[in-house]
mmCIF file of C-alpha atoms in Angstrom:
data_model
loop_
_atom_site.group_PDB
_atom_site.id
_atom_site.type_symbol
_atom_site.label_atom_id
_atom_site.label_comp_id
_atom_site.label_asym_id
_atom_site.label_seq_id
_atom_site.Cartn_x
_atom_site.Cartn_y
_atom_site.Cartn_z
ATOM 1 C CA MET E 1 -0.022 -0.004 -0.035
ATOM 2 C CA SER E 2 1.266 3.520 -0.711
ATOM 3 C CA CYS E 3 0.152 6.836 0.632
ATOM 4 C CA SER E 4 0.987 10.454 0.497
ATOM 5 C CA CYS E 5 2.145 10.958 4.006
ATOM 6 C CA LEU E 6 4.730 13.555 5.007
ATOM 7 C CA VAL E 7 8.330 14.334 4.522
ATOM 8 C CA LEU E 8 9.456 16.789 7.214
ATOM 9 C CA GLN E 9 11.932 18.700 5.190
ATOM 10 C CA GLU E 10 11.968 21.674 2.867
ATOM 11 C CA VAL E 11 12.875 21.229 -0.753
ATOM 12 C CA GLU E 12 13.950 23.838 -3.286
ATOM 13 C CA ASP E 13 12.137 24.253 -6.552
ATOM 14 C CA GLY E 14 12.761 21.405 -8.984
ATOM 15 C CA GLU E 15 13.992 18.988 -6.182
ATOM 16 C CA GLU E 16 10.475 17.826 -5.049
ATOM 17 C CA ALA E 17 10.556 14.837 -7.378
ATOM 18 C CA LYS E 18 13.765 13.725 -5.855
ATOM 19 C CA SER E 19 12.707 14.277 -2.282
ATOM 20 C CA LYS E 20 11.789 11.101 -0.310
ATOM 21 C CA THR E 21 11.751 9.884 3.179
ATOM 22 C CA ARG E 22 13.078 6.389 3.857
ATOM 23 C CA VAL E 23 11.003 4.544 6.325
ATOM 24 C CA SER E 24 12.645 1.288 7.124
ATOM 25 C CA SER E 25 10.556 -1.911 7.212
ATOM 26 C CA SER E 26 7.536 -0.066 6.012
ATOM 27 C CA SER E 27 5.313 -0.702 2.985
ATOM 28 C CA CYS E 28 4.343 3.033 2.823
ATOM 29 C CA SER E 29 6.178 5.275 0.396
ATOM 30 C CA PHE E 30 6.087 8.877 1.606
ATOM 31 C CA SER E 31 5.963 11.752 -0.827
ATOM 32 C CA SER E 32 6.619 15.519 -0.204
ATOM 33 C CA LEU E 33 4.599 17.152 2.518
ATOM 34 C CA TYR E 34 1.375 18.486 0.863
ATOM 35 C CA SER E 35 2.652 17.181 -2.447
ATOM 36 C CA GLY E 36 0.384 16.388 -5.424
ATOM 37 C CA SER E 37 -3.101 17.831 -5.886
ATOM 38 C CA ARG E 38 -4.623 16.449 -2.573
ATOM 39 C CA ARG E 39 -5.466 19.217 -0.204
ATOM 40 C CA CYS E 40 -7.816 19.927 2.559
ATOM 41 C CA ARG E 41 -10.755 20.680 0.268
ATOM 42 C CA SER E 42 -13.395 21.791 2.896
ATOM 43 C CA GLU E 43 -11.127 23.858 5.144
ATOM 44 C CA ASN E 44 -12.315 27.407 5.326
ATOM 45 C CA MET E 45 -8.740 28.647 5.361
ATOM 46 C CA PHE E 46 -7.649 32.158 4.862
ATOM 47 C CA PRO E 47 -6.457 32.642 1.158
ATOM 48 C CA ILE E 48 -2.920 33.011 2.332
ATOM 49 C CA TYR E 49 -2.956 29.346 3.461
ATOM 50 C CA ALA E 50 -4.774 27.902 0.436
ATOM 51 C CA MET E 51 -2.583 29.049 -2.233
ATOM 52 C CA GLY E 52 -0.817 26.606 -4.565
ATOM 53 C CA ASN E 53 -1.232 22.816 -4.454
ATOM 54 C CA TRP E 54 0.053 22.369 -0.915
ATOM 55 C CA LYS E 55 3.764 22.046 -1.781
ATOM 56 C CA LEU E 56 5.785 22.500 1.317
ATOM 57 C CA ASN E 57 8.087 25.011 -0.067
ATOM 58 C CA SER E 58 5.400 27.224 -1.647
ATOM 59 C CA ILE E 59 3.061 27.298 1.284
ATOM 60 C CA ALA E 60 5.959 27.920 3.734
ATOM 61 C CA ARG E 61 7.210 30.813 1.524
ATOM 62 C CA THR E 62 3.686 32.259 1.234
ATOM 63 C CA ILE E 63 3.270 32.324 4.967
ATOM 64 C CA LEU E 64 6.827 33.448 5.903
ATOM 65 C CA ASP E 65 7.077 36.111 3.273
ATOM 66 C CA SER E 66 3.633 37.564 3.673
ATOM 67 C CA ASP E 67 3.543 41.237 4.967
ATOM 68 C CA GLY E 68 0.477 40.260 7.235
ATOM 69 C CA ASP E 69 -0.408 37.573 9.648
ATOM 70 C CA PRO E 70 -4.304 37.143 9.449
ATOM 71 C CA ILE E 71 -4.346 34.475 12.263
ATOM 72 C CA TRP E 72 -2.270 36.585 14.594
ATOM 73 C CA ASP E 73 -4.346 39.586 13.680
ATOM 74 C CA SER E 74 -7.544 37.761 14.562
ATOM 75 C CA VAL E 75 -6.110 36.444 17.876
ATOM 76 C CA ARG E 76 -5.367 39.997 18.912
ATOM 77 C CA ALA E 77 -8.708 41.297 17.841
ATOM 78 C CA GLU E 78 -10.515 38.567 19.689
ATOM 79 C CA ALA E 79 -8.440 39.032 22.829
ATOM 80 C CA LYS E 80 -9.245 42.775 22.872
ATOM 81 C CA SER E 81 -12.983 42.015 22.451
ATOM 82 C CA GLU E 82 -12.996 39.442 25.237
ATOM 83 C CA ALA E 83 -11.077 41.756 27.577
ATOM 84 C CA GLU E 84 -13.891 44.369 27.126
ATOM 85 C CA ARG E 85 -16.646 41.765 27.693
ATOM 86 C CA GLU E 86 -14.889 40.140 30.767
ATOM 87 C CA PRO E 87 -12.758 42.743 32.513
ATOM 88 C CA ILE E 88 -11.676 40.412 35.169
ATOM 89 C CA LEU E 89 -9.714 38.585 32.352
ATOM 90 C CA SER E 90 -8.093 41.754 31.066
ATOM 91 C CA SER E 91 -4.798 41.231 32.804
ATOM 92 C CA PHE E 92 -4.610 37.656 31.695
ATOM 93 C CA LEU E 93 -5.463 38.467 28.035
ATOM 94 C CA TYR E 94 -2.861 41.365 28.142
ATOM 95 C CA ALA E 95 -0.131 39.192 29.461
ATOM 96 C CA SER E 96 -0.931 36.180 27.297
ATOM 97 C CA VAL E 97 -1.722 37.912 23.989
ATOM 98 C CA LEU E 98 -1.841 41.752 23.761
ATOM 99 C CA SER E 99 1.632 42.308 25.251
ATOM 100 C CA HIS E 100 3.333 40.204 22.460
ATOM 101 C CA ASP E 101 4.340 41.154 19.005
ATOM 102 C CA CYS E 102 3.787 37.774 17.171
ATOM 103 C CA LEU E 103 1.966 34.562 17.620
ATOM 104 C CA GLU E 104 5.127 32.664 18.384
ATOM 105 C CA ARG E 105 5.873 34.725 21.461
ATOM 106 C CA ALA E 106 2.340 34.630 22.746
ATOM 107 C CA LEU E 107 2.336 30.923 22.339
ATOM 108 C CA GLY E 108 5.729 30.546 24.039
ATOM 109 C CA PHE E 109 4.350 32.527 27.007
ATOM 110 C CA VAL E 110 1.146 30.414 27.336
ATOM 111 C CA LEU E 111 3.056 27.077 27.025
ATOM 112 C CA ALA E 112 5.643 28.226 29.562
ATOM 113 C CA ASN E 113 3.175 29.091 32.174
ATOM 114 C CA ARG E 114 1.339 25.820 31.587
ATOM 115 C CA LEU E 115 4.547 23.638 31.734
ATOM 116 C CA GLN E 116 6.457 25.380 34.470
ATOM 117 C CA ASN E 117 7.325 23.636 37.655
ATOM 118 C CA PRO E 118 9.738 24.420 40.569
ATOM 119 C CA THR E 119 12.773 23.220 38.608
ATOM 120 C CA LEU E 120 11.568 24.297 35.114
ATOM 121 C CA LEU E 121 10.887 28.017 35.554
ATOM 122 C CA ALA E 122 8.564 29.696 33.207
ATOM 123 C CA THR E 123 11.222 32.381 32.286
ATOM 124 C CA GLN E 124 13.718 29.604 31.312
ATOM 125 C CA LEU E 125 11.001 27.839 29.211
ATOM 126 C CA MET E 126 10.005 31.061 27.570
ATOM 127 C CA ASP E 127 13.651 31.699 26.454
ATOM 128 C CA ILE E 128 13.794 28.117 25.040
ATOM 129 C CA PHE E 129 10.505 28.232 23.341
ATOM 130 C CA ASP E 130 10.988 31.667 21.736
ATOM 131 C CA ASP E 131 14.480 30.710 20.589
ATOM 132 C CA VAL E 132 13.083 27.453 18.892
ATOM 133 C CA MET E 133 9.984 28.983 17.416
ATOM 134 C CA ILE E 134 11.519 32.124 16.075
ATOM 135 C CA LYS E 135 14.326 30.214 14.491
ATOM 136 C CA ASP E 136 12.298 27.330 13.052
ATOM 137 C CA ARG E 137 10.426 28.440 9.945
ATOM 138 C CA GLY E 138 8.398 25.150 9.977
ATOM 139 C CA ILE E 139 6.971 25.692 13.419
ATOM 140 C CA GLY E 140 5.630 29.090 12.414
ATOM 141 C CA ARG E 141 3.746 27.500 9.536
ATOM 142 C CA SER E 142 2.587 24.580 11.672
ATOM 143 C CA ILE E 143 1.192 26.524 14.635
ATOM 144 C CA ARG E 144 -1.030 28.596 12.214
ATOM 145 C CA LEU E 145 -2.312 25.673 10.221
ATOM 146 C CA ASP E 146 -2.992 23.752 13.410
ATOM 147 C CA ALA E 147 -5.057 26.720 14.777
ATOM 148 C CA GLN E 148 -7.047 26.757 11.574
ATOM 149 C CA ALA E 149 -7.747 23.068 11.864
ATOM 150 C CA PHE E 150 -9.010 23.524 15.480
ATOM 151 C CA LYS E 151 -11.241 26.353 14.593
ATOM 152 C CA ASP E 152 -12.706 24.594 11.390
ATOM 153 C CA ARG E 153 -13.140 21.199 12.779
ATOM 154 C CA ASP E 154 -13.911 21.510 16.452
ATOM 155 C CA PRO E 155 -17.405 23.091 17.005
ATOM 156 C CA ALA E 156 -16.413 23.880 20.613
ATOM 157 C CA CYS E 157 -13.568 26.062 19.404
ATOM 158 C CA ALA E 158 -15.267 29.360 18.364
ATOM 159 C CA SER E 159 -12.132 31.475 17.735
ATOM 160 C CA TYR E 160 -8.377 31.193 17.204
ATOM 161 C CA SER E 161 -7.785 32.773 20.730
ATOM 162 C CA TRP E 162 -9.665 29.914 22.326
ATOM 163 C CA ALA E 163 -7.295 27.483 20.716
ATOM 164 C CA LEU E 164 -4.222 29.387 21.843
ATOM 165 C CA LEU E 165 -5.373 30.112 25.376
ATOM 166 C CA TYR E 166 -7.671 27.274 26.513
ATOM 167 C CA LEU E 167 -7.438 24.013 24.532
ATOM 168 C CA LYS E 168 -4.917 21.526 25.799
ATOM 169 C CA GLY E 169 -5.067 19.545 22.607
ATOM 170 C CA TYR E 170 -3.563 22.598 20.917
ATOM 171 C CA HIS E 171 -1.123 23.230 23.756
ATOM 172 C CA SER E 172 0.083 19.597 23.821
ATOM 173 C CA LEU E 173 0.524 19.624 20.057
ATOM 174 C CA GLN E 174 2.660 22.735 19.884
ATOM 175 C CA SER E 175 4.644 21.648 22.942
ATOM 176 C CA TYR E 176 5.500 18.418 21.099
ATOM 177 C CA ARG E 177 6.517 20.601 18.076
ATOM 178 C CA ILE E 178 9.135 22.339 20.208
ATOM 179 C CA ALA E 179 10.290 19.144 21.776
ATOM 180 C CA HIS E 180 10.544 17.601 18.238
ATOM 181 C CA ALA E 181 12.756 20.552 17.172
ATOM 182 C CA LEU E 182 15.021 20.139 20.243
ATOM 183 C CA TRP E 183 15.270 16.409 19.425
ATOM 184 C CA ASN E 184 16.452 17.116 15.893
ATOM 185 C CA GLN E 185 19.011 19.645 17.263
ATOM 186 C CA GLY E 186 20.555 16.778 19.360
ATOM 187 C CA ARG E 187 19.219 18.151 22.577
ATOM 188 C CA LYS E 188 17.601 14.940 23.357
ATOM 189 C CA VAL E 189 17.643 15.067 27.122
ATOM 190 C CA LEU E 190 15.799 18.420 27.186
ATOM 191 C CA ALA E 191 13.366 17.128 24.625
ATOM 192 C CA LEU E 192 12.650 13.991 26.821
ATOM 193 C CA ALA E 193 12.266 16.235 29.991
ATOM 194 C CA LEU E 194 9.799 18.429 27.999
ATOM 195 C CA GLN E 195 7.992 15.329 26.911
ATOM 196 C CA SER E 196 7.700 14.170 30.383
ATOM 197 C CA ARG E 197 6.347 17.545 31.535
ATOM 198 C CA ILE E 198 3.681 17.531 28.618
ATOM 199 C CA SER E 199 2.554 14.086 29.716
ATOM 200 C CA GLU E 200 2.063 15.217 33.368
ATOM 201 C CA VAL E 201 0.260 18.478 32.572
ATOM 202 C CA PHE E 202 -1.803 17.543 29.542
ATOM 203 C CA ALA E 203 -2.128 13.755 29.763
ATOM 204 C CA VAL E 204 -0.718 13.469 26.216
ATOM 205 C CA ASP E 205 2.251 11.466 25.515
ATOM 206 C CA ILE E 206 4.017 12.077 22.183
ATOM 207 C CA HIS E 207 7.582 10.906 21.662
ATOM 208 C CA PRO E 208 9.623 13.926 20.428
ATOM 209 C CA ALA E 209 11.129 11.798 17.682
ATOM 210 C CA ALA E 210 7.616 11.095 16.211
ATOM 211 C CA ARG E 211 6.808 12.973 12.943
ATOM 212 C CA ILE E 212 3.580 14.884 12.700
ATOM 213 C CA GLY E 213 2.374 16.978 9.808
ATOM 214 C CA ASP E 214 0.443 20.119 9.681
ATOM 215 C CA GLY E 215 -3.216 20.921 9.981
ATOM 216 C CA ILE E 216 -3.702 18.496 12.849
ATOM 217 C CA LEU E 217 -6.568 18.250 15.297
ATOM 218 C CA LEU E 218 -6.123 16.729 18.732
ATOM 219 C CA ASP E 219 -9.676 16.850 19.853
ATOM 220 C CA HIS E 220 -9.643 16.864 23.734
ATOM 221 C CA GLY E 221 -6.248 15.080 23.612
ATOM 222 C CA THR E 222 -6.476 13.201 26.961
ATOM 223 C CA GLY E 223 -4.927 9.846 26.878
ATOM 224 C CA LEU E 224 -3.290 10.271 23.486
ATOM 225 C CA VAL E 225 -0.046 8.205 22.954
ATOM 226 C CA ILE E 226 2.202 8.419 19.884
ATOM 227 C CA GLY E 227 5.330 6.316 19.815
ATOM 228 C CA GLU E 228 8.823 7.204 18.626
ATOM 229 C CA THR E 229 8.740 6.036 15.084
ATOM 230 C CA ALA E 230 5.061 6.988 14.300
ATOM 231 C CA VAL E 231 4.369 9.227 11.374
ATOM 232 C CA VAL E 232 1.062 11.310 11.066
ATOM 233 C CA GLY E 233 0.416 12.998 7.761
ATOM 234 C CA ASN E 234 -1.330 16.370 7.135
ATOM 235 C CA CYS E 235 -4.967 17.208 7.890
ATOM 236 C CA VAL E 236 -5.398 14.265 10.322
ATOM 237 C CA SER E 237 -7.815 14.388 13.153
ATOM 238 C CA LEU E 238 -7.186 12.141 16.276
ATOM 239 C CA MET E 239 -9.594 11.944 19.134
ATOM 240 C CA GLN E 240 -8.959 11.354 22.864
ATOM 241 C CA GLY E 241 -7.585 8.112 23.894
ATOM 242 C CA VAL E 242 -5.874 7.134 20.708
ATOM 243 C CA THR E 243 -2.713 4.953 20.815
ATOM 244 C CA LEU E 244 -0.245 4.783 17.931
ATOM 245 C CA GLY E 245 2.006 2.143 19.538
ATOM 246 C CA GLY E 246 4.544 -0.608 18.790
ATOM 247 C CA THR E 247 4.367 -4.277 19.447
ATOM 248 C CA GLY E 248 6.914 -6.337 21.293
ATOM 249 C CA LYS E 249 10.391 -5.106 22.276
ATOM 250 C CA GLN E 250 12.047 -4.753 18.839
ATOM 251 C CA ILE E 251 13.929 -1.527 18.044
ATOM 252 C CA GLY E 252 13.770 0.391 14.761
ATOM 253 C CA ASP E 253 10.590 1.356 12.726
ATOM 254 C CA ARG E 254 7.723 -0.149 14.843
ATOM 255 C CA HIS E 255 4.908 2.315 14.975
ATOM 256 C CA PRO E 256 1.939 3.121 12.699
ATOM 257 C CA LYS E 257 1.936 5.508 9.747
ATOM 258 C CA ILE E 258 -1.186 7.529 9.427
ATOM 259 C CA CYS E 259 -1.674 9.035 6.111
ATOM 260 C CA GLN E 260 -3.162 12.316 4.990
ATOM 261 C CA GLY E 261 -6.829 13.140 5.833
ATOM 262 C CA ALA E 262 -7.392 10.229 8.116
ATOM 263 C CA LEU E 263 -9.817 10.391 11.099
ATOM 264 C CA ILE E 264 -8.952 8.290 14.173
ATOM 265 C CA GLY E 265 -11.834 7.722 16.544
ATOM 266 C CA ALA E 266 -11.923 7.957 20.431
ATOM 267 C CA GLY E 267 -9.994 5.094 22.157
ATOM 268 C CA ALA E 268 -8.807 3.519 18.891
ATOM 269 C CA THR E 269 -5.580 1.459 19.340
ATOM 270 C CA ILE E 270 -3.344 1.084 16.228
ATOM 271 C CA LEU E 271 -0.288 -1.118 16.773
ATOM 272 C CA GLY E 272 2.875 -2.035 14.927
ATOM 273 C CA ASN E 273 4.473 -0.625 11.682
ATOM 274 C CA ILE E 274 1.325 -0.638 9.594
ATOM 275 C CA VAL E 275 -0.282 1.986 7.384
ATOM 276 C CA VAL E 276 -3.602 3.686 7.674
ATOM 277 C CA GLY E 277 -4.238 4.887 4.164
ATOM 278 C CA ASP E 278 -5.205 8.420 2.883
ATOM 279 C CA GLY E 279 -8.668 9.553 4.049
ATOM 280 C CA ALA E 280 -9.370 6.413 5.994
ATOM 281 C CA MET E 281 -11.487 6.269 9.161
ATOM 282 C CA ILE E 282 -10.883 4.125 12.242
ATOM 283 C CA ALA E 283 -14.033 3.774 14.353
ATOM 284 C CA ALA E 284 -13.969 4.545 18.013
ATOM 285 C CA GLY E 285 -12.602 1.834 20.248
ATOM 286 C CA SER E 286 -11.139 -0.270 17.340
ATOM 287 C CA LEU E 287 -7.911 -2.371 17.607
ATOM 288 C CA VAL E 288 -6.099 -2.092 14.292
ATOM 289 C CA LEU E 289 -3.375 -4.622 13.642
ATOM 290 C CA LYS E 290 -3.213 -4.620 9.831
ATOM 291 C CA ASP E 291 -2.895 -2.059 7.004
ATOM 292 C CA VAL E 292 -6.151 -0.115 6.257
ATOM 293 C CA PRO E 293 -6.793 0.802 2.664
ATOM 294 C CA PRO E 294 -7.255 4.462 1.607
ATOM 295 C CA HIS E 295 -10.750 6.006 2.051
ATOM 296 C CA SER E 296 -12.060 2.941 3.958
ATOM 297 C CA MET E 297 -13.684 2.653 7.287
ATOM 298 C CA ALA E 298 -12.328 0.042 9.775
ATOM 299 C CA ALA E 299 -14.128 -1.023 12.849
ATOM 300 C CA GLY E 300 -14.012 -3.711 15.456
ATOM 301 C CA ASN E 301 -11.697 -5.716 17.667
ATOM 302 C CA PRO E 302 -9.588 -6.717 15.775
ATOM 303 C CA ALA E 303 -10.679 -4.068 13.179
ATOM 304 C CA ARG E 304 -11.733 -4.989 9.706
ATOM 305 C CA VAL E 305 -12.931 -2.969 6.674
ATOM 306 C CA VAL E 306 -16.644 -2.438 7.039
ATOM 307 C CA GLY E 307 -17.066 0.189 4.183
ATOM 308 C CA TYR E 308 -15.627 2.650 1.901
ATOM 309 C CA LEU E 309 -15.831 6.533 2.023
ATOM 310 C CA GLU E 310 -16.548 8.358 -1.189
ATOM 311 C CA ASP E 311 -16.990 11.808 0.235
ATOM 312 C CA GLU E 312 -14.330 14.285 1.577
ATOM 313 C CA ASP E 313 -11.662 13.230 3.902
ATOM 314 C CA PRO E 314 -13.307 12.219 7.131
ATOM 315 C CA SER E 315 -10.811 14.283 9.127
ATOM 316 C CA LEU E 316 -12.366 17.319 7.807
ATOM 317 C CA THR E 317 -16.057 16.308 7.997
ATOM 318 C CA MET E 318 -15.476 14.823 11.382
ATOM 319 C CA LYS E 319 -18.300 12.248 10.701
ATOM 320 C CA HIS E 320 -17.640 9.196 12.732
ATOM 321 C CA ASP E 321 -20.765 7.245 11.740
ATOM 322 C CA ALA E 322 -20.781 4.391 9.137
ATOM 323 C CA ARG E 323 -22.205 4.994 5.684
ATOM 324 C CA LYS E 324 -26.007 4.593 5.415
ATOM 325 C CA ASP E 325 -25.597 1.906 2.672
ATOM 326 C CA TYR E 326 -23.373 -0.185 4.809
ATOM 327 C CA PHE E 327 -26.200 -0.470 7.458
ATOM 328 C CA GLU E 328 -28.723 -1.116 4.725
ATOM 329 C CA HIS E 329 -26.395 -4.014 3.514
ATOM 330 C CA VAL E 330 -26.158 -5.453 7.154
ATOM 331 C CA ALA E 331 -29.913 -5.204 7.488
ATOM 332 C CA VAL E 332 -30.553 -7.040 4.167
ATOM 333 C CA SER E 333 -28.044 -9.758 5.061
ATOM 334 C CA SER E 334 -29.665 -10.261 8.355
ATOM 335 C CA THR E 335 -33.125 -10.550 6.859
ATOM 336 C CA ASP E 336 -31.821 -13.114 4.284
ATOM 337 C CA GLY E 337 -30.191 -15.054 7.004
ATOM 338 C CA ARG E 338 -33.476 -15.334 8.912
ATOM 339 C CA ALA E 339 -35.386 -16.441 5.803
ATOM 340 C CA ASN E 340 -32.926 -19.183 5.110
ATOM 341 C CA GLY E 341 -32.824 -20.251 8.775
ATOM 342 C CA THR E 342 -29.231 -19.533 9.141
ATOM 343 C CA PHE E 343 -29.364 -16.363 11.046
ATOM 344 C CA HIS E 344 -27.188 -16.361 14.257
ATOM 345 C CA CYS E 345 -27.428 -13.601 16.782
ATOM 346 C CA LYS E 346 -24.076 -12.007 16.227
ATOM 347 C CA LYS E 347 -23.370 -8.276 16.748
ATOM 348 C CA GLU E 348 -21.750 -6.664 13.726
ATOM 349 C CA SER E 349 -18.418 -4.953 14.416
#
């Protein structure tokens, strides 16, 4: 099976066809981040983020070279409005948003104050976070596309400032991105210390070596576990309690690969170096031990394919229910079984 998951590197013009990520012992071939014509079709994105065909270099250049920052502008406007409506929060909103000159520094302040403890002071963490986010061009893009994903796909997130200030799924995801950057810089002990603190505070455990694309929604986030060699593509939505884990004690590439546009339901467990294809949906509570084809729906314990999805990527529609025609098929099969005297009382997965 092949899918269009991510490559976490920038490529110059003309090099995209040459750029590949080698994932050992995996049947999934990964192409460039946001490569090809597939894109988040139903995202109500600002035009600045919807230009081109989702090539990594073009979208990064558009965001970083733009004179404006519409998401940051919206966050500031929302914070001003909320401070007027709730004066008791005016000091909090000023310290968290209005006193900063960019989204990166505001986010660094919020995360540092969430993650601080007696031995990891907020001022120390702010210095580390600011240094990483200001210097890492990719994080600047990712934090904005993730904020867009939260606002578009989570009906409980009414504004960008809500994601920045209050949603721990967003906080844990951006904290992971900082830890991942530190890991790639060779500062592995600091990255692991940050991972441990993220797990304590947010109940989300993402290994800093895991690779996660842009436009990600961690809805609620509680109980989420993502292992060291896991790969999560772009525009993926993961609900609470999801595990992307390994099996056994082997080292090397041993965790799942979740391709672009997939939706992973609450409490789903996906184990081993397997591939969940583009636009696939894993039903809540499923145990997945084998590859899942693109645009299919898998459910059960162990999971099996129970239908195929013809509409938009489920990560964007956030529809967790099975297709109507699948249930009609089950109903017809059950009726035929009764008529032939072969019906057994067995719950469909």
